Amino acid sequence: MTEAKPMRADARRNYERLLEEARRAFAEHGVETSLEDIARRAGVGIGTLYRHFPTREALLETLLRARFDTHAERARELLTHPEPLTALQTWLGDLGDTTGTYRGLEDLTADALNDETSRLYASCHEMREAASHLVERAQLAGELRPDVTTHELLLLLHGASWAGPHLPGGQGRQRLLALVFEGLRVS
């Protein structure tokens, strides 16, 4: 196995500037923002952007990988929480904060969960696997309906993340998730 050559200092600076400008641009304009604009804002040509990130998805995957890994780890930590359903709700709320970061990210991550060829698939899949243990634990405790799947919960989260900003008051996603969980709770 060959080791990757370390980046030259100027290439490393370009890489870091591209990531910083992509974070800003995606936060301001959503995930469909112009890659040319990101390159321009970073002070590099579009070829430099594509050298580091051959696709939009590769750029997003680089930005989100650490967050998704953190969410997977957090799911594993929450397995020791004394209230299984509360642990699951907490985890989904935290994940909702990430999926709500960039407008349009909900669609990309929902699609990545089903597409093994996607650059985001591995990170999303690891997160889903970790979350499935929270779901199983809540179901075994009799707190969550037994017919609910982890995939369905993630899609409901994506829906709440998308719809939440459309409700007045600024707490839309949390309100919608609370309503979802009320319906998913075992009576």
PDB file of C-alpha atoms in Angstrom:
ATOM      1  CA  MET A   1       0.000   0.000   0.000  1.00  0.00           C
ATOM      2  CA  THR A   2       1.442   3.358  -0.993  1.00  0.00           C
ATOM      3  CA  GLU A   3       1.257   6.227   1.410  1.00  0.00           C
ATOM      4  CA  ALA A   4      -0.146   9.515   0.189  1.00  0.00           C
ATOM      5  CA  LYS A   5       2.444  12.212  -0.349  1.00  0.00           C
ATOM      6  CA  PRO A   6       2.113  15.068   2.107  1.00  0.00           C
ATOM      7  CA  MET A   7       0.734  18.260   0.610  1.00  0.00           C
ATOM      8  CA  ARG A   8       3.040  21.149  -0.144  1.00  0.00           C
ATOM      9  CA  ALA A   9       2.488  24.154   2.125  1.00  0.00           C
ATOM     10  CA  ASP A  10       0.756  26.192  -0.591  1.00  0.00           C
ATOM     11  CA  ALA A  11      -1.483  23.270  -1.534  1.00  0.00           C
ATOM     12  CA  ARG A  12      -2.389  22.774   2.139  1.00  0.00           C
ATOM     13  CA  ARG A  13      -3.286  26.487   2.456  1.00  0.00           C
ATOM     14  CA  ASN A  14      -5.461  26.289  -0.673  1.00  0.00           C
ATOM     15  CA  TYR A  15      -7.150  23.150   0.660  1.00  0.00           C
ATOM     16  CA  GLU A  16      -7.916  24.792   4.015  1.00  0.00           C
ATOM     17  CA  ARG A  17      -9.168  28.014   2.357  1.00  0.00           C
ATOM     18  CA  LEU A  18     -11.426  26.005   0.067  1.00  0.00           C
ATOM     19  CA  LEU A  19     -12.926  24.161   3.034  1.00  0.00           C
ATOM     20  CA  GLU A  20     -13.474  27.384   4.972  1.00  0.00           C
ATOM     21  CA  GLU A  21     -15.094  29.140   2.025  1.00  0.00           C
ATOM     22  CA  ALA A  22     -17.209  26.074   1.229  1.00  0.00           C
ATOM     23  CA  ARG A  23     -18.471  26.046   4.839  1.00  0.00           C
ATOM     24  CA  ARG A  24     -19.474  29.680   4.528  1.00  0.00           C
ATOM     25  CA  ALA A  25     -20.989  29.375   1.053  1.00  0.00           C
ATOM     26  CA  PHE A  26     -22.981  26.226   1.890  1.00  0.00           C
ATOM     27  CA  ALA A  27     -24.269  27.861   5.104  1.00  0.00           C
ATOM     28  CA  GLU A  28     -25.285  31.026   3.230  1.00  0.00           C
ATOM     29  CA  HIS A  29     -26.636  29.556  -0.009  1.00  0.00           C
ATOM     30  CA  GLY A  30     -27.171  25.817   0.535  1.00  0.00           C
ATOM     31  CA  VAL A  31     -25.413  22.792  -0.903  1.00  0.00           C
ATOM     32  CA  GLU A  32     -26.159  23.753  -4.495  1.00  0.00           C
ATOM     33  CA  THR A  33     -24.077  26.931  -4.293  1.00  0.00           C
ATOM     34  CA  SER A  34     -21.705  27.540  -7.164  1.00  0.00           C
ATOM     35  CA  LEU A  35     -18.377  25.711  -6.895  1.00  0.00           C
ATOM     36  CA  GLU A  36     -16.872  28.450  -9.057  1.00  0.00           C
ATOM     37  CA  ASP A  37     -17.969  30.971  -6.415  1.00  0.00           C
ATOM     38  CA  ILE A  38     -16.326  28.897  -3.673  1.00  0.00           C
ATOM     39  CA  ALA A  39     -13.062  28.787  -5.642  1.00  0.00           C
ATOM     40  CA  ARG A  40     -13.215  32.528  -6.300  1.00  0.00           C
ATOM     41  CA  ARG A  41     -13.895  33.307  -2.639  1.00  0.00           C
ATOM     42  CA  ALA A  42     -10.927  31.101  -1.676  1.00  0.00           C
ATOM     43  CA  GLY A  43      -8.707  32.969  -4.135  1.00  0.00           C
ATOM     44  CA  VAL A  44      -7.982  29.936  -6.320  1.00  0.00           C
ATOM     45  CA  GLY A  45      -9.028  28.713  -9.741  1.00  0.00           C
ATOM     46  CA  ILE A  46     -11.753  26.143 -10.297  1.00  0.00           C
ATOM     47  CA  GLY A  47      -9.090  23.630 -11.354  1.00  0.00           C
ATOM     48  CA  THR A  48      -7.524  23.845  -7.890  1.00  0.00           C
ATOM     49  CA  LEU A  49     -10.896  23.140  -6.296  1.00  0.00           C
ATOM     50  CA  TYR A  50     -11.426  20.110  -8.551  1.00  0.00           C
ATOM     51  CA  ARG A  51      -7.894  18.848  -7.880  1.00  0.00           C
ATOM     52  CA  HIS A  52      -8.707  18.671  -4.167  1.00  0.00           C
ATOM     53  CA  PHE A  53     -12.409  17.807  -4.484  1.00  0.00           C
ATOM     54  CA  PRO A  54     -13.351  16.162  -7.795  1.00  0.00           C
ATOM     55  CA  THR A  55     -17.105  16.490  -7.070  1.00  0.00           C
ATOM     56  CA  ARG A  56     -19.472  18.559  -4.955  1.00  0.00           C
ATOM     57  CA  GLU A  57     -20.175  15.429  -2.933  1.00  0.00           C
ATOM     58  CA  ALA A  58     -16.452  14.938  -2.241  1.00  0.00           C
ATOM     59  CA  LEU A  59     -16.262  18.476  -0.869  1.00  0.00           C
ATOM     60  CA  LEU A  60     -19.347  17.954   1.299  1.00  0.00           C
ATOM     61  CA  GLU A  61     -18.081  14.581   2.499  1.00  0.00           C
ATOM     62  CA  THR A  62     -14.830  16.177   3.632  1.00  0.00           C
ATOM     63  CA  LEU A  63     -16.733  18.914   5.474  1.00  0.00           C
ATOM     64  CA  LEU A  64     -19.183  16.515   7.112  1.00  0.00           C
ATOM     65  CA  ARG A  65     -17.117  13.392   7.820  1.00  0.00           C
ATOM     66  CA  ALA A  66     -15.891  14.518  11.243  1.00  0.00           C
ATOM     67  CA  ARG A  67     -19.394  15.587  12.280  1.00  0.00           C
ATOM     68  CA  PHE A  68     -20.908  12.290  11.178  1.00  0.00           C
ATOM     69  CA  ASP A  69     -18.178  10.344  12.985  1.00  0.00           C
ATOM     70  CA  THR A  70     -18.929  12.393  16.102  1.00  0.00           C
ATOM     71  CA  HIS A  71     -22.641  11.557  15.784  1.00  0.00           C
ATOM     72  CA  ALA A  72     -21.842   7.848  15.489  1.00  0.00           C
ATOM     73  CA  GLU A  73     -19.679   8.037  18.613  1.00  0.00           C
ATOM     74  CA  ARG A  74     -22.387  10.000  20.448  1.00  0.00           C
ATOM     75  CA  ALA A  75     -24.932   7.274  19.612  1.00  0.00           C
ATOM     76  CA  ARG A  76     -22.625   4.690  21.167  1.00  0.00           C
ATOM     77  CA  GLU A  77     -22.235   6.861  24.294  1.00  0.00           C
ATOM     78  CA  LEU A  78     -26.000   7.301  24.630  1.00  0.00           C
ATOM     79  CA  LEU A  79     -26.465   3.530  24.854  1.00  0.00           C
ATOM     80  CA  THR A  80     -25.747   3.907  28.573  1.00  0.00           C
ATOM     81  CA  HIS A  81     -28.403   6.603  29.095  1.00  0.00           C
ATOM     82  CA  PRO A  82     -30.978   5.371  31.642  1.00  0.00           C
ATOM     83  CA  GLU A  83     -33.947   6.329  29.424  1.00  0.00           C
ATOM     84  CA  PRO A  84     -33.674   4.680  25.989  1.00  0.00           C
ATOM     85  CA  LEU A  85     -36.277   6.815  24.201  1.00  0.00           C
ATOM     86  CA  THR A  86     -34.830  10.027  25.605  1.00  0.00           C
ATOM     87  CA  ALA A  87     -31.393   8.897  24.427  1.00  0.00           C
ATOM     88  CA  LEU A  88     -32.740   8.335  20.905  1.00  0.00           C
ATOM     89  CA  GLN A  89     -34.547  11.698  20.875  1.00  0.00           C
ATOM     90  CA  THR A  90     -31.398  13.455  22.089  1.00  0.00           C
ATOM     91  CA  TRP A  91     -29.325  11.829  19.374  1.00  0.00           C
ATOM     92  CA  LEU A  92     -31.790  12.691  16.622  1.00  0.00           C
ATOM     93  CA  GLY A  93     -31.977  16.280  17.870  1.00  0.00           C
ATOM     94  CA  ASP A  94     -28.192  16.574  17.720  1.00  0.00           C
ATOM     95  CA  LEU A  95     -28.119  15.071  14.232  1.00  0.00           C
ATOM     96  CA  GLY A  96     -30.854  17.503  13.204  1.00  0.00           C
ATOM     97  CA  ASP A  97     -28.547  20.365  14.139  1.00  0.00           C
ATOM     98  CA  THR A  98     -26.059  19.050  11.572  1.00  0.00           C
ATOM     99  CA  THR A  99     -28.551  18.269   8.816  1.00  0.00           C
ATOM    100  CA  GLY A 100     -30.032  21.743   9.236  1.00  0.00           C
ATOM    101  CA  THR A 101     -26.619  23.388   8.774  1.00  0.00           C
ATOM    102  CA  TYR A 102     -26.781  23.607   4.996  1.00  0.00           C
ATOM    103  CA  ARG A 103     -30.013  24.034   3.050  1.00  0.00           C
ATOM    104  CA  GLY A 104     -30.449  21.005   0.803  1.00  0.00           C
ATOM    105  CA  LEU A 105     -28.260  18.694   2.888  1.00  0.00           C
ATOM    106  CA  GLU A 106     -31.294  16.661   3.943  1.00  0.00           C
ATOM    107  CA  ASP A 107     -31.764  15.401   0.379  1.00  0.00           C
ATOM    108  CA  LEU A 108     -28.093  14.538  -0.084  1.00  0.00           C
ATOM    109  CA  THR A 109     -27.798  12.578   3.151  1.00  0.00           C
ATOM    110  CA  ALA A 110     -31.120  10.801   2.607  1.00  0.00           C
ATOM    111  CA  ASP A 111     -29.939   9.771  -0.862  1.00  0.00           C
ATOM    112  CA  ALA A 112     -26.507   8.746   0.462  1.00  0.00           C
ATOM    113  CA  LEU A 113     -28.109   6.287   2.885  1.00  0.00           C
ATOM    114  CA  ASN A 114     -29.306   4.279  -0.130  1.00  0.00           C
ATOM    115  CA  ASP A 115     -26.383   4.700  -2.523  1.00  0.00           C
ATOM    116  CA  GLU A 116     -23.289   2.629  -1.752  1.00  0.00           C
ATOM    117  CA  THR A 117     -21.372   4.464  -4.489  1.00  0.00           C
ATOM    118  CA  SER A 118     -21.898   7.830  -2.788  1.00  0.00           C
ATOM    119  CA  ARG A 119     -18.900   9.470  -1.100  1.00  0.00           C
ATOM    120  CA  LEU A 120     -21.176  10.188   1.886  1.00  0.00           C
ATOM    121  CA  TYR A 121     -22.424   6.590   2.163  1.00  0.00           C
ATOM    122  CA  ALA A 122     -19.724   5.266   4.502  1.00  0.00           C
ATOM    123  CA  SER A 123     -20.122   8.083   7.010  1.00  0.00           C
ATOM    124  CA  CYS A 124     -23.913   7.958   6.819  1.00  0.00           C
ATOM    125  CA  HIS A 125     -23.942   4.171   7.059  1.00  0.00           C
ATOM    126  CA  GLU A 126     -21.748   4.141  10.176  1.00  0.00           C
ATOM    127  CA  MET A 127     -24.037   6.697  11.764  1.00  0.00           C
ATOM    128  CA  ARG A 128     -27.135   4.677  10.867  1.00  0.00           C
ATOM    129  CA  GLU A 129     -25.581   1.528  12.320  1.00  0.00           C
ATOM    130  CA  ALA A 130     -24.811   3.283  15.603  1.00  0.00           C
ATOM    131  CA  ALA A 131     -28.326   4.749  15.714  1.00  0.00           C
ATOM    132  CA  SER A 132     -29.905   1.349  15.081  1.00  0.00           C
ATOM    133  CA  HIS A 133     -28.677   0.236  18.494  1.00  0.00           C
ATOM    134  CA  LEU A 134     -30.467   3.197  20.093  1.00  0.00           C
ATOM    135  CA  VAL A 135     -33.637   2.283  18.206  1.00  0.00           C
ATOM    136  CA  GLU A 136     -33.420  -1.390  19.239  1.00  0.00           C
ATOM    137  CA  ARG A 137     -32.807  -0.427  22.864  1.00  0.00           C
ATOM    138  CA  ALA A 138     -35.872   1.865  22.928  1.00  0.00           C
ATOM    139  CA  GLN A 139     -37.969  -0.866  21.321  1.00  0.00           C
ATOM    140  CA  LEU A 140     -36.751  -3.541  23.758  1.00  0.00           C
ATOM    141  CA  ALA A 141     -37.600  -1.203  26.644  1.00  0.00           C
ATOM    142  CA  GLY A 142     -41.141  -0.975  25.266  1.00  0.00           C
ATOM    143  CA  GLU A 143     -40.846   2.779  24.708  1.00  0.00           C
ATOM    144  CA  LEU A 144     -40.775   2.872  20.902  1.00  0.00           C
ATOM    145  CA  ARG A 145     -43.149   1.176  18.487  1.00  0.00           C
ATOM    146  CA  PRO A 146     -41.631  -2.133  17.357  1.00  0.00           C
ATOM    147  CA  ASP A 147     -42.479  -1.573  13.685  1.00  0.00           C
ATOM    148  CA  VAL A 148     -40.345   1.599  13.341  1.00  0.00           C
ATOM    149  CA  THR A 149     -37.019   1.276  11.525  1.00  0.00           C
ATOM    150  CA  THR A 150     -33.892   3.362  11.921  1.00  0.00           C
ATOM    151  CA  HIS A 151     -34.115   4.342   8.266  1.00  0.00           C
ATOM    152  CA  GLU A 152     -37.660   5.632   8.763  1.00  0.00           C
ATOM    153  CA  LEU A 153     -36.574   7.687  11.773  1.00  0.00           C
ATOM    154  CA  LEU A 154     -33.732   9.238   9.815  1.00  0.00           C
ATOM    155  CA  LEU A 155     -36.092  10.148   6.988  1.00  0.00           C
ATOM    156  CA  LEU A 156     -38.520  11.675   9.498  1.00  0.00           C
ATOM    157  CA  LEU A 157     -35.620  13.694  10.918  1.00  0.00           C
ATOM    158  CA  HIS A 158     -34.719  14.915   7.436  1.00  0.00           C
ATOM    159  CA  GLY A 159     -38.342  15.915   6.899  1.00  0.00           C
ATOM    160  CA  ALA A 160     -38.446  17.797  10.206  1.00  0.00           C
ATOM    161  CA  SER A 161     -35.124  19.492   9.400  1.00  0.00           C
ATOM    162  CA  TRP A 162     -36.476  20.625   6.052  1.00  0.00           C
ATOM    163  CA  ALA A 163     -39.889  21.726   7.357  1.00  0.00           C
ATOM    164  CA  GLY A 164     -38.783  23.185  10.695  1.00  0.00           C
ATOM    165  CA  PRO A 165     -37.609  26.555   9.377  1.00  0.00           C
ATOM    166  CA  HIS A 166     -41.050  27.058   7.830  1.00  0.00           C
ATOM    167  CA  LEU A 167     -42.731  27.170  11.260  1.00  0.00           C
ATOM    168  CA  PRO A 168     -42.743  30.454  13.166  1.00  0.00           C
ATOM    169  CA  GLY A 169     -40.790  30.827  16.390  1.00  0.00           C
ATOM    170  CA  GLY A 170     -37.410  29.330  15.504  1.00  0.00           C
ATOM    171  CA  GLN A 171     -37.972  25.953  17.212  1.00  0.00           C
ATOM    172  CA  GLY A 172     -39.714  24.250  14.314  1.00  0.00           C
ATOM    173  CA  ARG A 173     -37.515  21.170  13.975  1.00  0.00           C
ATOM    174  CA  GLN A 174     -37.656  20.422  17.703  1.00  0.00           C
ATOM    175  CA  ARG A 175     -41.437  20.883  17.711  1.00  0.00           C
ATOM    176  CA  LEU A 176     -41.893  18.586  14.733  1.00  0.00           C
ATOM    177  CA  LEU A 177     -39.598  15.932  16.219  1.00  0.00           C
ATOM    178  CA  ALA A 178     -41.541  16.083  19.495  1.00  0.00           C
ATOM    179  CA  LEU A 179     -44.766  15.490  17.540  1.00  0.00           C
ATOM    180  CA  VAL A 180     -43.179  12.602  15.623  1.00  0.00           C
ATOM    181  CA  PHE A 181     -42.011  10.938  18.833  1.00  0.00           C
ATOM    182  CA  GLU A 182     -45.411  11.383  20.453  1.00  0.00           C
ATOM    183  CA  GLY A 183     -46.825   9.309  17.608  1.00  0.00           C
ATOM    184  CA  LEU A 184     -44.027   6.726  17.777  1.00  0.00           C
ATOM    185  CA  ARG A 185     -44.208   6.196  21.540  1.00  0.00           C
ATOM    186  CA  VAL A 186     -45.766   2.946  22.702  1.00  0.00           C
ATOM    187  CA  SER A 187     -49.101   3.753  24.380  1.00  0.00           C
TER     188      SER A 187
END
